[in-house]
CSV table of C-alpha atoms and ligand atoms in Angstrom, one decimal:
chain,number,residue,atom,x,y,z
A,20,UNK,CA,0.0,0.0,0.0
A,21,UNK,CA,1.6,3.3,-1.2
A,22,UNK,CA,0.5,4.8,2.5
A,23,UNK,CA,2.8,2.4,3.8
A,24,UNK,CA,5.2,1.8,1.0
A,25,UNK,CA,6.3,5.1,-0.5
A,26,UNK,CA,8.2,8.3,0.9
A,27,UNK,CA,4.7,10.2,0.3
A,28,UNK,CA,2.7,8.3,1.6
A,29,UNK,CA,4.4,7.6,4.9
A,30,UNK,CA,4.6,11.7,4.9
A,31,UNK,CA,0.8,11.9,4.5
A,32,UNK,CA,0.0,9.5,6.9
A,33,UNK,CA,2.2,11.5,9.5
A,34,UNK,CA,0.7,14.8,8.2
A,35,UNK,CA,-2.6,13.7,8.9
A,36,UNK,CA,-2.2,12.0,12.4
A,37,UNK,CA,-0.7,15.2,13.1
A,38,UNK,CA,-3.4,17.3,12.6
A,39,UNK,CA,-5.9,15.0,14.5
A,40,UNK,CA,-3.5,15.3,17.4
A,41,UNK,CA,-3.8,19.5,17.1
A,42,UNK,CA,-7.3,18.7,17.3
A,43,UNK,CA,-7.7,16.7,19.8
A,44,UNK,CA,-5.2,19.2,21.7
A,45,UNK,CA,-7.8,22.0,20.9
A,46,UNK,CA,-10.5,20.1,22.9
A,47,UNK,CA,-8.3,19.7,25.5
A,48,UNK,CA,-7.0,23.3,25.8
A,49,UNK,CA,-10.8,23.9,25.5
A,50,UNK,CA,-11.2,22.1,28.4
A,51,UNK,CA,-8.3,23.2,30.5
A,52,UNK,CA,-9.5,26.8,30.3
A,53,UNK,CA,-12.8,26.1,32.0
A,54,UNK,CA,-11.0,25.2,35.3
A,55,UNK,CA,-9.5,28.7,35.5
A,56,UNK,CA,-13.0,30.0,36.0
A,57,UNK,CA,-14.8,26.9,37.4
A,58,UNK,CA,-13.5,23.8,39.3
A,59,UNK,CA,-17.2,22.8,39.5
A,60,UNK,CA,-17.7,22.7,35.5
A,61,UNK,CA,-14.3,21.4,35.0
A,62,UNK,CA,-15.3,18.3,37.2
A,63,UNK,CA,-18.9,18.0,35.3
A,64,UNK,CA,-16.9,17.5,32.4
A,65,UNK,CA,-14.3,15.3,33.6
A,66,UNK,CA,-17.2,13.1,35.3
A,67,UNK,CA,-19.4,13.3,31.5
A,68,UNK,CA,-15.8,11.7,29.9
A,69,UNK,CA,-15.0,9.3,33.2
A,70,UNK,CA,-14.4,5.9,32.1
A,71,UNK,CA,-17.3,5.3,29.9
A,72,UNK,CA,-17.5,3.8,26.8
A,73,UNK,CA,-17.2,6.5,24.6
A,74,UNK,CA,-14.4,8.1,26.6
A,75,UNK,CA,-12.1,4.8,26.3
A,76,UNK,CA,-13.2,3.8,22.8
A,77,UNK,CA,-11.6,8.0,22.1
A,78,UNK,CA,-8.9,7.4,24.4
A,79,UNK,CA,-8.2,4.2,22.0
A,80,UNK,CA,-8.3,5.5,19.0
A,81,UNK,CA,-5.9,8.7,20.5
A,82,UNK,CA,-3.4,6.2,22.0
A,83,UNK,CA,-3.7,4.0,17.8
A,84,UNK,CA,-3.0,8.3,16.6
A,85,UNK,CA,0.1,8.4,18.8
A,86,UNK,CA,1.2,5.2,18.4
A,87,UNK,CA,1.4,5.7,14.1
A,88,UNK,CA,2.7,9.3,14.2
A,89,UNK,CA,5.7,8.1,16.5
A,90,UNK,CA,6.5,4.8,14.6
A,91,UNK,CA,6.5,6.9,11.2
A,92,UNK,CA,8.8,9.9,12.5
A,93,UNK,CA,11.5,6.8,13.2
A,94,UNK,CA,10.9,5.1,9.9
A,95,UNK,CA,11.4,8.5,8.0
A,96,UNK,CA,14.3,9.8,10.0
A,97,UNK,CA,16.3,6.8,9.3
A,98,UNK,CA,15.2,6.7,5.8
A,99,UNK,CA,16.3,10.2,5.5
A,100,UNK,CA,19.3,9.3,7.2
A,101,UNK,CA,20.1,6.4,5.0
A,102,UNK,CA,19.5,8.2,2.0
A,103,UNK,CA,21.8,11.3,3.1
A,104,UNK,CA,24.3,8.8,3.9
A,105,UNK,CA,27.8,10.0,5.0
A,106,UNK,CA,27.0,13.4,3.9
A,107,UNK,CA,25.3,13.2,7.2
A,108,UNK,CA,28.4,13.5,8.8
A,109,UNK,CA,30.7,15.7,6.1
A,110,UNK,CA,28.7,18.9,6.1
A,111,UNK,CA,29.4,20.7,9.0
A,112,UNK,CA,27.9,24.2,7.7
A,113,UNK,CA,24.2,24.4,8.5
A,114,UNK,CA,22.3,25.2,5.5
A,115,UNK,CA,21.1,28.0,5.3
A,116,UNK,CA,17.2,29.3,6.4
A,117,UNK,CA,16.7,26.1,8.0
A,118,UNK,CA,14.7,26.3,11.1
A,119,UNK,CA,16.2,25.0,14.0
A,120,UNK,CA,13.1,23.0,14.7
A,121,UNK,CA,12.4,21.4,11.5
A,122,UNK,CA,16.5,19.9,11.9
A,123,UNK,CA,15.3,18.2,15.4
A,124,UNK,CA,11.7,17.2,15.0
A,125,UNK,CA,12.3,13.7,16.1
A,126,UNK,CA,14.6,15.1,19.7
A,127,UNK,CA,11.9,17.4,19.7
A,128,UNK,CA,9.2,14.6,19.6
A,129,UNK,CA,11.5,12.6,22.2
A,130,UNK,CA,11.2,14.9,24.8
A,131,UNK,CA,7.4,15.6,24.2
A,132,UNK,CA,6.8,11.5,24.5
A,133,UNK,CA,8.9,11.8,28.1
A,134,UNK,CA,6.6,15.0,28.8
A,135,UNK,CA,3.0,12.8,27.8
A,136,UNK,CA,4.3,9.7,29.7
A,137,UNK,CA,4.7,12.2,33.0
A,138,UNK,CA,1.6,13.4,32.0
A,139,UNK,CA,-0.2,10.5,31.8
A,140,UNK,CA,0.8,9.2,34.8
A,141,UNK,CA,-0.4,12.8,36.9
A,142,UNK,CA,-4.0,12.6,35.4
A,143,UNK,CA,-5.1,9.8,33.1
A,144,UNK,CA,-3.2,7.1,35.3
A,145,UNK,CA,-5.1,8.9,38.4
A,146,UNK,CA,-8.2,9.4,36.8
A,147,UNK,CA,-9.6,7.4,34.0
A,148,UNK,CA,-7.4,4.3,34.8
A,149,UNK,CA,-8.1,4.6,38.8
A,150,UNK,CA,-11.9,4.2,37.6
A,151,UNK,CA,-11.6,1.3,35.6
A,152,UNK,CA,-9.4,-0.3,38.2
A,153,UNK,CA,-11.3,0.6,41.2
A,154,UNK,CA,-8.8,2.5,43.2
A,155,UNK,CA,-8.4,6.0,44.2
A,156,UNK,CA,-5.1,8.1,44.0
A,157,UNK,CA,-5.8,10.6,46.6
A,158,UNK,CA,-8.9,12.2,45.3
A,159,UNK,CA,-12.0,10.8,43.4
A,160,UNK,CA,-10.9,10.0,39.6
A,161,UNK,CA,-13.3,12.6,38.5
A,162,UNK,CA,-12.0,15.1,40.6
A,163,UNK,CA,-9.8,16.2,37.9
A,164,UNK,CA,-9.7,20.4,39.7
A,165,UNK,CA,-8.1,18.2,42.7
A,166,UNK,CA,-5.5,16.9,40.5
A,167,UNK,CA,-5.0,20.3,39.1
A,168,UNK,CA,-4.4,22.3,42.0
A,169,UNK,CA,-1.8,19.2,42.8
A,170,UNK,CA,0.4,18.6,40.4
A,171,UNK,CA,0.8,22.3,39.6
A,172,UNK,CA,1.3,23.2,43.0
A,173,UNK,CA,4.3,21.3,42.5
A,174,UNK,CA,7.3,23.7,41.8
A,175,UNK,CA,9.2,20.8,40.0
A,176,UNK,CA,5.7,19.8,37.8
A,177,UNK,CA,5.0,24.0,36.9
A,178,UNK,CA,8.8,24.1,35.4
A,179,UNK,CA,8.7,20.8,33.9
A,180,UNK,CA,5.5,21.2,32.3
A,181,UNK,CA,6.4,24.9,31.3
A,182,UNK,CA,9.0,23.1,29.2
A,183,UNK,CA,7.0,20.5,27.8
A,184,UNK,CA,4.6,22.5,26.7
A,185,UNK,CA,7.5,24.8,24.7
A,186,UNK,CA,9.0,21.6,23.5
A,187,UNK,CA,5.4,21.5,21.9
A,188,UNK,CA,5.3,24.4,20.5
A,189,UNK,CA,8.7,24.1,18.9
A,190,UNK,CA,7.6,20.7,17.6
A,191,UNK,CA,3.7,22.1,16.4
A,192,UNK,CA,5.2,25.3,14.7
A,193,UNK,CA,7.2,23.8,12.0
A,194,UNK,CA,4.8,20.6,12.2
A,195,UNK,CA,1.8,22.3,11.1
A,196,UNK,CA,3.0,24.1,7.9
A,197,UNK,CA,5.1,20.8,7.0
A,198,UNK,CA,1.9,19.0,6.9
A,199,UNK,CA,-0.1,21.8,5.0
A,200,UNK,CA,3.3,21.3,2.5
A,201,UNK,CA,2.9,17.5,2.0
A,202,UNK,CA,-0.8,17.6,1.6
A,203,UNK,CA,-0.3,19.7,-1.2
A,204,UNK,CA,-0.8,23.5,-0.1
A,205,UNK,CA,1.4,25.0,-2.9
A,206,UNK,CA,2.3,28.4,-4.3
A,207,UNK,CA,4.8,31.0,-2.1
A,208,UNK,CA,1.4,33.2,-1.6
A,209,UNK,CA,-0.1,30.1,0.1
A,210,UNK,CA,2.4,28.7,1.4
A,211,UNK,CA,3.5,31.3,3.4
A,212,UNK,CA,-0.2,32.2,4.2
A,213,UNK,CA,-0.4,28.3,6.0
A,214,UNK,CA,2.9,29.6,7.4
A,215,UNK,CA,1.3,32.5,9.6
A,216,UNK,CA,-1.6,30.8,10.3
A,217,UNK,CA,-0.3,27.7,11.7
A,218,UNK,CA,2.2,29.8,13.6
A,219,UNK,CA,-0.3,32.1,15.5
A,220,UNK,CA,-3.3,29.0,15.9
A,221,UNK,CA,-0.1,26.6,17.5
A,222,UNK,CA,1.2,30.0,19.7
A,223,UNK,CA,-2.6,30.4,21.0
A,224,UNK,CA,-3.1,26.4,21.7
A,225,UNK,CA,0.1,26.5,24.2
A,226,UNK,CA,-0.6,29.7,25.4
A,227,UNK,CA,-3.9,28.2,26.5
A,228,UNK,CA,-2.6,25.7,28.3
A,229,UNK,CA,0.6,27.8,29.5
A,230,UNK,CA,-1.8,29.8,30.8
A,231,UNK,CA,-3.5,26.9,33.1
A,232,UNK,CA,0.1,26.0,34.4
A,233,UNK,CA,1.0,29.1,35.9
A,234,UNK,CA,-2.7,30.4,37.0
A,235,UNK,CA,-2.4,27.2,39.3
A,236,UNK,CA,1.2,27.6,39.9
A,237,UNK,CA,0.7,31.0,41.0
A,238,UNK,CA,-2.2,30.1,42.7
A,239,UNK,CA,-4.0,33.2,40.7
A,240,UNK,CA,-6.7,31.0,39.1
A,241,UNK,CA,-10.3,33.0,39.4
A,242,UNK,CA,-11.8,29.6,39.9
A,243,UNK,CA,-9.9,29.0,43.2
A,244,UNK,CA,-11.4,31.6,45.3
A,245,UNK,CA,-14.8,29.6,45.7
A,246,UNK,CA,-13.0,25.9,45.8
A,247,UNK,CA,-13.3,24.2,49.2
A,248,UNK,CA,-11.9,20.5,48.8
B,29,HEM,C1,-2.4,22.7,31.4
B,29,HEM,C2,-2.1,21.6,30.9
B,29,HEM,C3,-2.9,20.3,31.0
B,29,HEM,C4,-3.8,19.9,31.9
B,29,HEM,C5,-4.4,20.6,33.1
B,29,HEM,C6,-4.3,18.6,31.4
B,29,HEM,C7,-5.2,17.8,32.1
B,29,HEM,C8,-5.6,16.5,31.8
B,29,HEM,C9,-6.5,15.7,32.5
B,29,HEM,C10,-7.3,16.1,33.7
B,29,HEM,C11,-6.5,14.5,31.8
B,29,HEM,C12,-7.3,13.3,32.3
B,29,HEM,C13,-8.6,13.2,31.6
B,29,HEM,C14,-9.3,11.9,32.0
B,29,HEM,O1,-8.7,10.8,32.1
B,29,HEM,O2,-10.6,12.0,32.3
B,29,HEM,C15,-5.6,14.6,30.7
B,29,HEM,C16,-5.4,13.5,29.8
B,29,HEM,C17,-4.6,13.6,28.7
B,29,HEM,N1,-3.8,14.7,28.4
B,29,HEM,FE1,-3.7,16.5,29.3
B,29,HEM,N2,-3.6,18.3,30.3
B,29,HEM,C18,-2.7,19.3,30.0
B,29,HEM,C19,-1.9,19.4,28.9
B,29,HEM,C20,-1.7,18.4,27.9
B,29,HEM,C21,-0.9,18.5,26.8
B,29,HEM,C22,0.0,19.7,26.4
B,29,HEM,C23,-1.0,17.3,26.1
B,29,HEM,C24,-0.4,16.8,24.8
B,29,HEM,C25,0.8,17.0,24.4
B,29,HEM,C26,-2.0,16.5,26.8
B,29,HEM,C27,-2.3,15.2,26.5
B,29,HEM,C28,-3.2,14.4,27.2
B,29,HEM,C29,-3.5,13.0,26.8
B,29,HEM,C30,-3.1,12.3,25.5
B,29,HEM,C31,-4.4,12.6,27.8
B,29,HEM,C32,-5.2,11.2,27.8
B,29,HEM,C33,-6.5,11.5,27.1
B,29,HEM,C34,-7.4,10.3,27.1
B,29,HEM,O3,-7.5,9.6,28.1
B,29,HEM,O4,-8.2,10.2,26.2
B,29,HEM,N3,-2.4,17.2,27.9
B,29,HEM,N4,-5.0,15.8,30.7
């Protein structure tokens, strides 16, 4: 199958997964956002999601999203590699107007999958899996404003996430207008359009969820003032 098979099509299906992973981050900045102003809405929504079995059957096909995207950055690095071959390892001059981030998408990428796995182990472990399982991790698992106020109440967690999250950005800024390149966006006018577009939507995703991190590291989040746990 040429998804599979060719250069392309390996760079579509990455493109693609891509942009369902900026939209399923859009939800969940979404989300986030309605815990600044209310811990009580943030928990009716985290209790609608839970562990039914919509929620998992998403969280599945997420994880199947993840899974492809990361599997197909390795296969095309090491192709590229390969077919660069020793020149890899001649040309010490960087060339010229290449972004920084497009030349370490994949060390990017590494750090954001070392960022998700601590990330996953702070909520979904403590949430969606502690309700499947039948065990609680402190508070109830769809007291997600609890888990919140916890982990960014953490010193270590704020700084750690602040530089996931601009890992992400790094990784989402040159990712976006790569995709809108291999799905055939063509023509400097358009190109560069995609460019600007993907660059300010990507900067107001993370600022979104920067903006969670330090409103609970800072304990400045409007929604705190009327949370008694
Ligand atoms: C302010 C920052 C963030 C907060 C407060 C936050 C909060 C949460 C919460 C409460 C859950 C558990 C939901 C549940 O199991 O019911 C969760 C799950 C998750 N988060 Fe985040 N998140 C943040 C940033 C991010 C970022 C930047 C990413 C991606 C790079 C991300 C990816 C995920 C994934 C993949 C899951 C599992 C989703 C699922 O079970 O379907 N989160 N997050």
């Amino acid at each position: 199958m040429w998804l599979i098979n060719s250069s392309i099509g390996r760079k579509v299906v990455m493109s693609v997964t891509g942009i369902a992973l900026i939209l399923f981050l859009t939800f969940h900045c979404a989300m986030n956002i309605v815990a600044l102003f209310s811990g009580k809405a943030y928990n009716m929504i985290c209790e609608l999601l839970g562990a039914n079995w919509y929620a998992i059957v998403a969280t599945l096909g997420l994880a199947a999203l993840a899974v492809i995207h990361i599997v197909f950055a390795f296969i095309l690095t090491a192709q590229n590699r390969t077919a660069r071959g020793q020149e890899r390892y001649a040309v010490t001059d960087k060339p010229a107007k290449v972004e920084w981030a497009s030349q370490n998408m994949l060390v990017l990428g590494i750090i954001i999958l070392l960022g998700l796995f601590l990330h996953l182990f702070n909520f979904w472990y403590n949430m969606m899996f502690a309700e499947i399982m039948g065990f609680t991790a402190g508070h109830l698992p769809s007291d997600g404003f609890a888990f919140i106020i916890d982990t960014f109440g953490n010193p270590v967690f704020a700084v750690l996430y602040v530089i996931w999250l601009v890992a992400i950005w790094f990784h989402l800024t040159h990712g976006f207008w790569s995709a809108m390149q291999t799905l055939g966006v063509s023509g400097k006018i358009w190109f560069n359009r995609w460019r600007v577009i993907g660059f300010i939507y990507v900067t107001l995703l993370m600022l979104g969820f920067l903006v969670v991190v330090l409103a609970f590291a800072f304990k400045c989040a409007p929604s705190l003032c009327c949370y008694a746990s």
